[in-house]
Coordinates of C-alpha atoms in Angstrom, one line a residue:
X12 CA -77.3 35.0 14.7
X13 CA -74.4 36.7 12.7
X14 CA -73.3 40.3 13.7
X15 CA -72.4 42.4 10.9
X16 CA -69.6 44.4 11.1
X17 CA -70.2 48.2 12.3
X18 CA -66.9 49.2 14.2
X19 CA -64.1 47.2 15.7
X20 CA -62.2 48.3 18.7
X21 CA -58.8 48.8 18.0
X22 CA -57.4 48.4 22.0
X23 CA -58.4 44.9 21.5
X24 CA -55.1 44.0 20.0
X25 CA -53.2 41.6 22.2
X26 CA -49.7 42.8 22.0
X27 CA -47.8 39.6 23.2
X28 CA -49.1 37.9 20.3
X29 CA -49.4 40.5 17.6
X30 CA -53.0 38.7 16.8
X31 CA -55.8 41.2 15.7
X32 CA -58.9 40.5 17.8
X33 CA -62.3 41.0 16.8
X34 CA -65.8 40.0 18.5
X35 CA -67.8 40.5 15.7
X36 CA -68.0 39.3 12.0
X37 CA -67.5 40.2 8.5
X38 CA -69.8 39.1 5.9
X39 CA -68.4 38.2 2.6
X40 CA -70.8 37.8 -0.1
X41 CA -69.6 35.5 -3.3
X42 CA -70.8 34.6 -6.5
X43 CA -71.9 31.0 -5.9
X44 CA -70.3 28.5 -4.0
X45 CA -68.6 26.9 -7.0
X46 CA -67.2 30.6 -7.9
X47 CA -64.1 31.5 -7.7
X48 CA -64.4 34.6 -5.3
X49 CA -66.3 32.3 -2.9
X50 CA -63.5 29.9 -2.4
X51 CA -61.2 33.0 -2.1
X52 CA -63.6 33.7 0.8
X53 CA -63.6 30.0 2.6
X54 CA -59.8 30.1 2.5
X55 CA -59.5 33.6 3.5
X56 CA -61.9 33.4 6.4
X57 CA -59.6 30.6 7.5
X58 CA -56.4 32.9 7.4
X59 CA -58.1 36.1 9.1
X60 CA -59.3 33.3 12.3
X61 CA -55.7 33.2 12.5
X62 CA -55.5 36.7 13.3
X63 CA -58.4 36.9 15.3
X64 CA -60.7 38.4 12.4
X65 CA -64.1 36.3 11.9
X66 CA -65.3 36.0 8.4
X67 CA -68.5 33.9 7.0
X68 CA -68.8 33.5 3.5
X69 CA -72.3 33.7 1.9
X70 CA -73.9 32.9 -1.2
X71 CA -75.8 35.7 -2.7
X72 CA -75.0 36.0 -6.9
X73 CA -73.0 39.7 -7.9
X74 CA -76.0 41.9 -8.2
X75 CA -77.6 40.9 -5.4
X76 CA -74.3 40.8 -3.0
X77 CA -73.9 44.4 -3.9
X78 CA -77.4 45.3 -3.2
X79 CA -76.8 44.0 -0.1
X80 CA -73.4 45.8 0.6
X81 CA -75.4 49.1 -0.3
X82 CA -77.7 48.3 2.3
X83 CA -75.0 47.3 4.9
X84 CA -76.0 43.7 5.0
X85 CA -72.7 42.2 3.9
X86 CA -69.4 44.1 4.4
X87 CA -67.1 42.3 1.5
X88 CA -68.2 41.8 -2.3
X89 CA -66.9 40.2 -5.8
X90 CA -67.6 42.4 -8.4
X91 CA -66.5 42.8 -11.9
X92 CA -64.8 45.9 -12.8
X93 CA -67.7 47.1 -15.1
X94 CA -70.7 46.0 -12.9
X95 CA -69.4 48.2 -10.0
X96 CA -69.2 51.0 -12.8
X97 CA -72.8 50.3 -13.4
X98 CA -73.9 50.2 -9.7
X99 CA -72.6 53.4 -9.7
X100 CA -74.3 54.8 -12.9
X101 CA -77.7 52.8 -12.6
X102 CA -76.6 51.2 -16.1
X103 CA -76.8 47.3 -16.9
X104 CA -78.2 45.3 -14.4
X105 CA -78.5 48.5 -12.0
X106 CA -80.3 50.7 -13.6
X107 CA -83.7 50.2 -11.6
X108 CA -81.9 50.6 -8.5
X109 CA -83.1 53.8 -6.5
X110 CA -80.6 56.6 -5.9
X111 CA -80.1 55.9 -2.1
X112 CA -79.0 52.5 -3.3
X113 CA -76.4 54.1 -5.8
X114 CA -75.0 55.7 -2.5
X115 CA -74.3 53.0 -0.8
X116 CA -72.3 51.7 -3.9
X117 CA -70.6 55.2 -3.5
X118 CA -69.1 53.8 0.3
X119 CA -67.1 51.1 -0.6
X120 CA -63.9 50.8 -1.7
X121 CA -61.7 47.7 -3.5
X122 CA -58.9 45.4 -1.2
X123 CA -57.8 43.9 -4.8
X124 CA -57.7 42.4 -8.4
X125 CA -57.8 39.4 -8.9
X126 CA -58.3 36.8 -11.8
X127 CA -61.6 34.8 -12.0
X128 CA -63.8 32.7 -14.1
X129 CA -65.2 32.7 -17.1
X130 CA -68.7 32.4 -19.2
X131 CA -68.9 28.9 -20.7
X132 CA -71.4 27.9 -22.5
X133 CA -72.0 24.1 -22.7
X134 CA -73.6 21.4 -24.8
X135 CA -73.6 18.0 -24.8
X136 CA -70.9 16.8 -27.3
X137 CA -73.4 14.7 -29.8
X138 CA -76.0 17.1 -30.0
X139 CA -76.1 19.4 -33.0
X140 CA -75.5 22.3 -30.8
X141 CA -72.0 23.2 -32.3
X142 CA -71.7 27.3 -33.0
X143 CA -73.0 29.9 -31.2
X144 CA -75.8 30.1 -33.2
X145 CA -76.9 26.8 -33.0
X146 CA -78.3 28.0 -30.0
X147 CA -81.6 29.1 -32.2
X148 CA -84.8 26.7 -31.2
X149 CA -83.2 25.1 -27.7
X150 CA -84.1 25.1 -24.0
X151 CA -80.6 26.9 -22.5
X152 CA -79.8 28.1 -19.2
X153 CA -78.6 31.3 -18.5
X154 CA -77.7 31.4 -14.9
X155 CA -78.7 32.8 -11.7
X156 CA -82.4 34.6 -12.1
X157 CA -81.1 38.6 -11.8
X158 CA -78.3 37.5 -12.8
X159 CA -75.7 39.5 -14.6
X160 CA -74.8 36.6 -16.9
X161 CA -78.2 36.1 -17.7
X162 CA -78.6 39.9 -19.2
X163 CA -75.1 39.7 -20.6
X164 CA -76.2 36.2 -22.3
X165 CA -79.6 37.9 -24.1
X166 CA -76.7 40.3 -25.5
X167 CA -74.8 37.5 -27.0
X168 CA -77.9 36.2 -28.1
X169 CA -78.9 39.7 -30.5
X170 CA -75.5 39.8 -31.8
X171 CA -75.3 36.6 -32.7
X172 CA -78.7 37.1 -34.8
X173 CA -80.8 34.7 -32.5
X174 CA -82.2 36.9 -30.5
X175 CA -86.1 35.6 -30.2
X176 CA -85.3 32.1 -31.3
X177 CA -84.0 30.7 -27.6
X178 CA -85.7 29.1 -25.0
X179 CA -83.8 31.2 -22.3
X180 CA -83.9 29.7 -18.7
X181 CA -83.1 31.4 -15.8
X182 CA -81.1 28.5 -14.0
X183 CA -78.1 28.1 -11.8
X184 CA -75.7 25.9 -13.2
X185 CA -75.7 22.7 -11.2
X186 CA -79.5 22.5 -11.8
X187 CA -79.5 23.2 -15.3
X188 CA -76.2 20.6 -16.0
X189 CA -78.4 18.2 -14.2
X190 CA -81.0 18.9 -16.5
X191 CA -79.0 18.6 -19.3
X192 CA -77.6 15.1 -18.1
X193 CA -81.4 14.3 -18.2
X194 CA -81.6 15.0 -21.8
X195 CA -84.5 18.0 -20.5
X196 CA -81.7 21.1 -20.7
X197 CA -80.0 21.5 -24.6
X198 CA -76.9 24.1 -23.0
X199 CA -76.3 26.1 -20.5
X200 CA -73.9 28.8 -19.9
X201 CA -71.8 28.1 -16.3
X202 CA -69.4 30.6 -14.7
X203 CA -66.0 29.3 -13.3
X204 CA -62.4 28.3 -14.9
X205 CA -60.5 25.8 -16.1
X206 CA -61.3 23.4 -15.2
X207 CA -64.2 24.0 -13.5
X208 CA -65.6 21.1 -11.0
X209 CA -69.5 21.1 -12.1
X210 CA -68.6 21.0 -16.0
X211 CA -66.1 18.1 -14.8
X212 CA -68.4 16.3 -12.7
X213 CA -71.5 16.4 -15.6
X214 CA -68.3 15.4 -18.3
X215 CA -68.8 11.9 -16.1
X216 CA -72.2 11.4 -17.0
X217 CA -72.2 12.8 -20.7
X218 CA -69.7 13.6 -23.3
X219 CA -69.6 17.6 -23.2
X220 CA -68.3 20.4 -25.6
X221 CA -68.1 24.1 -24.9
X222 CA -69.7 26.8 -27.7
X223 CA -68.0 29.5 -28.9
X224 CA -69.3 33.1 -29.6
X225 CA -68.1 34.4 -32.5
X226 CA -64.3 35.9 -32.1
X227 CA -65.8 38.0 -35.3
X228 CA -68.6 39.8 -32.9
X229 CA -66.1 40.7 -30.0
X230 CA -66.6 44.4 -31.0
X231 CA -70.4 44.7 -31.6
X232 CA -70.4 43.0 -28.2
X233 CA -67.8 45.6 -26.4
X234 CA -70.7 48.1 -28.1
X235 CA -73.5 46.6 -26.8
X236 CA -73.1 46.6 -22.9
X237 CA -72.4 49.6 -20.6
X238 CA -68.9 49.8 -20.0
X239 CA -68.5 47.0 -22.4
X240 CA -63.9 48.0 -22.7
X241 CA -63.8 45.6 -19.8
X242 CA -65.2 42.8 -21.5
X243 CA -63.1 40.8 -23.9
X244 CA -63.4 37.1 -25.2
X245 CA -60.6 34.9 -23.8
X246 CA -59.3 31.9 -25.9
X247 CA -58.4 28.5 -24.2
X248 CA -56.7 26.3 -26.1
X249 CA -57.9 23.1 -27.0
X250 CA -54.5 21.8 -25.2
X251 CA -55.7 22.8 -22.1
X252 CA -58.7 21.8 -22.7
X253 CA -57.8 18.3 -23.1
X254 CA -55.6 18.7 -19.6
X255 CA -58.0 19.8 -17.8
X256 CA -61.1 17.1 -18.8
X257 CA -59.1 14.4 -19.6
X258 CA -61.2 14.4 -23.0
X259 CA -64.7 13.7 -21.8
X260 CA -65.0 17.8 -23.1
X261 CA -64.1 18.2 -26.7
X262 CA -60.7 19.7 -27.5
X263 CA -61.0 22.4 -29.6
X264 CA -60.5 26.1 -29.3
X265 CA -62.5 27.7 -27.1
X266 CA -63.7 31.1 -26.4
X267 CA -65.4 32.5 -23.3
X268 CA -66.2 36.1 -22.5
X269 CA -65.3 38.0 -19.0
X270 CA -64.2 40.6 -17.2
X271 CA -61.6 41.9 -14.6
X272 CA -62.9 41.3 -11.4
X273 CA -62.2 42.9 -7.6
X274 CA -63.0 42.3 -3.9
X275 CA -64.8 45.5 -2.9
X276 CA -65.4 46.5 1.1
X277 CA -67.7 48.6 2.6
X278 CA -65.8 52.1 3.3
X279 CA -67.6 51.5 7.1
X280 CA -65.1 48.9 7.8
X281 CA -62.4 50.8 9.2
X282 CA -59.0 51.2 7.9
X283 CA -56.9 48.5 10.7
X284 CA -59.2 45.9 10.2
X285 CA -59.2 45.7 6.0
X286 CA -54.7 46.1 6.7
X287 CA -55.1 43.4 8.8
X288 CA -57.0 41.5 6.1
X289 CA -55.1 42.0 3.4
X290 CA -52.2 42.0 5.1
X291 CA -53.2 38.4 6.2
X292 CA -54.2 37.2 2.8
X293 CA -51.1 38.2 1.1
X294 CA -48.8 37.0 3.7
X295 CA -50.2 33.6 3.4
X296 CA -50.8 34.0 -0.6
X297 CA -49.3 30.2 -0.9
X298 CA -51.9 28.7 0.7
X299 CA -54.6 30.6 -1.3
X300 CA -52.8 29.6 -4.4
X301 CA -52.6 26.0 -3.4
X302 CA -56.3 25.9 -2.7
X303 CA -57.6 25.4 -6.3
X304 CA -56.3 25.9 -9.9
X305 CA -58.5 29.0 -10.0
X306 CA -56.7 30.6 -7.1
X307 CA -53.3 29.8 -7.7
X308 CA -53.3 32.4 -10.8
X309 CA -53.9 35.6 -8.0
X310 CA -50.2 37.5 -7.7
X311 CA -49.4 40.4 -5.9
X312 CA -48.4 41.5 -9.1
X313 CA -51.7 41.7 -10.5
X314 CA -53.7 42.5 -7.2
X315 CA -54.1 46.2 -8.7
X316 CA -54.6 45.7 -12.4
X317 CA -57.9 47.1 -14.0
X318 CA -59.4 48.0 -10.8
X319 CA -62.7 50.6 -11.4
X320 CA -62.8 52.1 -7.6
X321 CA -60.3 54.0 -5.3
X322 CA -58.7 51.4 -3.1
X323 CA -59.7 51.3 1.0
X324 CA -57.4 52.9 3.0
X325 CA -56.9 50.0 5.1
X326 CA -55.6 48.2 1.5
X327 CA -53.8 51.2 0.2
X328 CA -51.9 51.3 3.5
X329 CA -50.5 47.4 3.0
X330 CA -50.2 48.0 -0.3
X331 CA -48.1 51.4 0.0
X332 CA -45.9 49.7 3.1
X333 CA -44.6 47.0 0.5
X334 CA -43.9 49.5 -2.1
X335 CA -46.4 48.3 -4.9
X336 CA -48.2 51.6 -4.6

């Protein structure tokens, strides 16, 4: 059975070998397993063994990660700037969630920034699904059940004037790309980068093109969602587009909406163990960035930009001995 993380006993330090020892383990909670904080996890849990830190990565979705953070049953989190914003305020996706929960979102604190994925929507590429609002009279998925994405989608759906008209499935992405493959799913919308290994795998079975929401409706869509500044649509070129599928995906233009996104901690976790973490993580940064296309774009330089929380002391302490704070 895995311990959670209460306390860890600092005199367990072995000097001769400068290795940080702990008996216990920290829980970190990603997205999905094909997300991007989740890999940061299996490769970071790899680095902190090195130290003597144990981590296990789970797979729990955002909203429900944090709920479980609140209550104490994971110690680390991904969570987009905004969303912890709304955990806090009991806006969005939160704002059911009783006041003791909104304290627990109250105890934890961010270890970084760090660049993530995307929402994609995709289509097969001879179907007559070609513009956002295409969307009108089709079965798509919209990710996770809870989901953020999925409340975040039913916005893009009202200001894209087709609100109503889609058959709106509550599906994670492998399932519903499965379905789609099957001829039984018309689009889904899939979280991740570029590329990103399920849209590449289902691009081997059927031709594939990604739909765009309306550059146009970027504002009205900023207007719509609490704490909708952090949200912006991002444009891929169809370049890389055509790099990264080798053109089983149509290359066009392409625009997908996110967010800045951070690694929060519980404040419970005390301040040695998260320096000995990030100090880790940083310290063997190459490695992270050679694990997958999505992690090699996390920089030091950018491991404080657009953060929403106050930073753990533990992180504030690595960050403030290297001079970046």
């Amino acid at each position: 059975m895995t311990v959670t993380l209460r306390a860890l006993a600092l005199s367990t330090a072995v000097a001769l070998t400068g290795t940080f020892v702990s008996a216990q383990d920290i829980i970190f909670s990603g997205v999905s397993t094909t997300s991007d904080d989740y890999q940061l996890g299996v490769v970071w849990s790899g680095i902190a063994r090195e130290v003597g830190l144990s981590m296990t990565v789970v797979e729990n979705g955002t909203v429900a990660g944090m709920r479980k953070a609140a209550q104490a049953e994971v110690d680390m989190v991904g969570v987009g700037a905004p969303h912890y914003l709304d955990a806090l305020g009991a806006t969005g996706a939160y704002k059911e969630d009783p006041a003791g929960m909104r304290d627990g979102y109250a105890q934890m604190s961010a270890i970084l920034a760090l660049p993530v994925g995307m929402a994609q929507y995709v289509a097969p590429a001879e179907g007559d699904i070609k513009t956002f609002a295409d969307l009108a009279g089709h079965k798509v998925g919209t990710g996770r059940p809870g989901g953020n994405a999925g409340k975040v989608t039913e916005t893009m759906f009202s200001i894209h004037g087709i609100e109503g008209k889609v058959d709106a499935q509550a599906i994670e992405y492998g399932p519903a790309l499965e379905q789609m493959a099957a001829g039984t799913m018309d689009a889904t919308l899939v979280w991740g980068s570029i590329p990103t290994a399920v849209i590449d795998n289902a691009s081997r079975q059927i031709p594939l093109r990604f739909v765009s929401p309306d550059p146009a409706t970027l504002e009205a869509f900023q207007a719509a969602i609490t704490n909708g500044d952090y949200y912006t649509y991002k444009m891929v070129p169809a370049a890389a587009i055509e790099k990264a599928y080798e053109g089983r995906v149509v290359a066009e233009d392409a625009y997908f909406w996110t967010f800045p996104y951070q690694i929060m901690v519980r404040n419970e976790i005390d301040e040695e163990t998260v320096y000995q973490l990030t100090k880790a993580l940083w310290e063997n940064i190459d490695r992270v960035n050679g694990a997958s296309a999505a992690l090699s774009l996390i920089t030091l330089e950018d491991a404080l930009t657009s953060i929403s929380s106050e930073l753990h002391p533990g992180a504030a302490r690595y960050y403030k001995e290297i001079g970046l704070l």
